[in-house]
Short mmCIF file of C-alpha atoms in Angstrom, two decimals:
data_model
loop_
_atom_site.label_atom_id
_atom_site.label_comp_id
_atom_site.label_asym_id
_atom_site.label_seq_id
_atom_site.Cartn_x
_atom_site.Cartn_y
_atom_site.Cartn_z
CA MET A 1 0.14 -0.23 -0.28
CA ASN A 2 1.36 3.35 -0.95
CA MET A 3 1.43 6.56 1.01
CA GLU A 4 -1.16 8.31 -1.13
CA LEU A 5 -3.80 5.40 -0.85
CA LEU A 6 -3.36 5.41 3.29
CA ILE A 7 -3.60 9.19 3.63
CA GLN A 8 -6.74 8.88 1.02
CA TYR A 9 -8.35 6.27 3.46
CA MET A 10 -7.76 8.28 6.70
CA THR A 11 -9.42 11.07 5.16
CA TYR A 12 -12.24 8.92 4.27
CA ILE A 13 -12.36 7.65 7.96
CA LEU A 14 -11.87 11.21 9.45
CA ALA A 15 -14.74 12.38 7.45
CA ALA A 16 -17.02 9.68 8.43
CA ILE A 17 -16.30 10.03 11.90
CA GLY A 18 -16.81 13.82 11.96
CA GLY A 19 -20.28 13.20 9.96
CA LEU A 20 -21.51 10.77 12.11
CA ALA A 21 -20.56 12.48 15.25
CA PHE A 22 -22.20 15.64 13.87
CA LEU A 23 -25.32 13.33 13.43
CA VAL A 24 -25.02 11.99 16.81
CA ALA A 25 -24.89 15.51 18.43
CA VAL A 26 -28.11 16.51 16.55
CA ILE A 27 -30.11 13.40 17.18
CA VAL A 28 -29.14 13.49 20.83
CA GLN A 29 -30.28 17.43 21.06
CA ALA A 30 -33.40 16.49 19.37
CA ILE A 31 -34.36 13.43 21.61
CA LYS A 32 -32.88 14.21 24.79
CA GLU A 33 -36.17 16.25 26.11
CA LEU A 34 -38.28 13.45 25.46
CA PRO A 35 -40.26 12.85 28.72
CA TRP A 36 -38.85 9.16 29.11
CA LEU A 37 -35.22 10.09 28.42
CA GLN A 38 -35.30 13.31 30.84
CA GLN A 39 -33.97 11.27 33.81
CA ILE A 40 -31.22 9.37 31.80
CA GLN A 41 -27.67 11.57 31.41
CA THR A 42 -27.26 13.23 28.02
CA SER A 43 -23.93 11.54 27.62
CA VAL A 44 -25.53 7.86 28.34
CA VAL A 45 -28.22 8.83 25.54
CA ALA A 46 -25.23 10.13 23.11
CA LEU A 47 -23.54 6.64 23.88
CA ALA A 48 -26.40 4.72 22.97
CA VAL A 49 -27.26 6.70 19.72
CA SER A 50 -23.53 6.18 18.57
CA MET A 51 -23.88 2.51 19.55
CA VAL A 52 -27.00 2.50 17.21
CA LEU A 53 -25.59 4.80 14.61
CA CYS A 54 -22.37 3.36 13.84
CA PRO A 55 -23.16 0.02 12.79
CA LEU A 56 -26.15 1.12 10.89
CA ALA A 57 -23.72 3.45 8.72
CA VAL A 58 -21.55 0.48 8.05
CA VAL A 59 -24.26 -1.99 7.30
CA ILE A 60 -25.62 1.04 4.84
CA ALA A 61 -22.06 1.43 3.30
CA CYS A 62 -21.56 -2.09 2.72
CA GLN A 63 -25.08 -2.27 0.86
CA TYR A 64 -24.37 0.71 -1.01
CA PHE A 65 -20.69 -0.59 -2.10
CA LYS A 66 -21.82 -4.03 -2.67
CA VAL A 67 -19.38 -5.34 0.01
CA VAL A 68 -19.83 -8.62 2.07
CA ILE A 69 -20.42 -7.95 5.75
CA VAL A 70 -17.98 -9.61 7.71
CA TRP A 71 -18.17 -9.73 11.53
CA TYR A 72 -15.04 -7.57 12.14
CA TYR A 73 -16.85 -4.55 10.24
CA VAL A 74 -19.64 -4.83 12.68
CA PHE A 75 -17.27 -5.49 15.72
CA ALA A 76 -14.92 -2.30 14.31
CA SER A 77 -17.90 -0.32 13.84
CA PHE A 78 -18.68 -0.85 17.63
CA ILE A 79 -15.06 0.32 18.51
CA ALA A 80 -15.76 3.59 16.23
CA ALA A 81 -18.81 4.09 17.86
CA PHE A 82 -16.85 5.10 21.39
CA VAL A 83 -14.63 7.42 19.02
CA VAL A 84 -17.88 8.92 17.40
CA TYR A 85 -19.21 9.31 21.04
CA LEU A 86 -16.13 11.06 22.50
CA VAL A 87 -15.85 13.69 19.24
CA ALA A 88 -19.87 14.35 19.60
CA THR A 89 -19.81 15.00 23.31
CA GLY A 90 -16.53 16.33 23.77
CA GLY A 91 -16.81 18.83 20.73
CA TRP A 92 -20.15 20.15 22.41
CA GLU A 93 -18.71 20.65 25.90
CA ARG A 94 -15.69 22.41 24.74
CA ILE A 95 -17.51 24.68 22.88
CA ALA A 96 -19.67 25.46 25.60
CA ASP A 97 -16.79 26.13 27.94
CA ILE A 98 -15.36 28.62 25.67
CA TRP A 99 -18.72 30.53 25.44
CA GLU A 100 -19.28 30.50 29.08
CA ARG A 101 -15.71 31.99 29.30
CA THR A 102 -15.86 34.62 26.95
CA LYS A 103 -19.38 35.42 27.74
CA TYR A 104 -20.19 39.29 28.24
CA ASN A 105 -22.05 39.43 32.02
CA ARG A 106 -23.81 42.36 33.05
CA LYS A 107 -23.66 43.35 36.41
#
């Protein structure tokens, strides 16, 4: 495998992680105020959404590209779900912290 192909695959992987993290964040923001989810922490909801969305994305991608689904694709998608969860939750918390630190407070 040459370096150009490796960089191309890494770019695709990072784009997929970013896109999935964005989808997880949007879905969690939309469903976290549902009555049965208000007692559950937002980070747990984000982890659950990530654990559902990542394997689903792998299955959809395999069907689209006509690739046979192998067990280690699904296993790798669960590992990637943790990465997506960390990106989705950490990004929002960092932005909120920056906003709180720079926000003008009237006294």
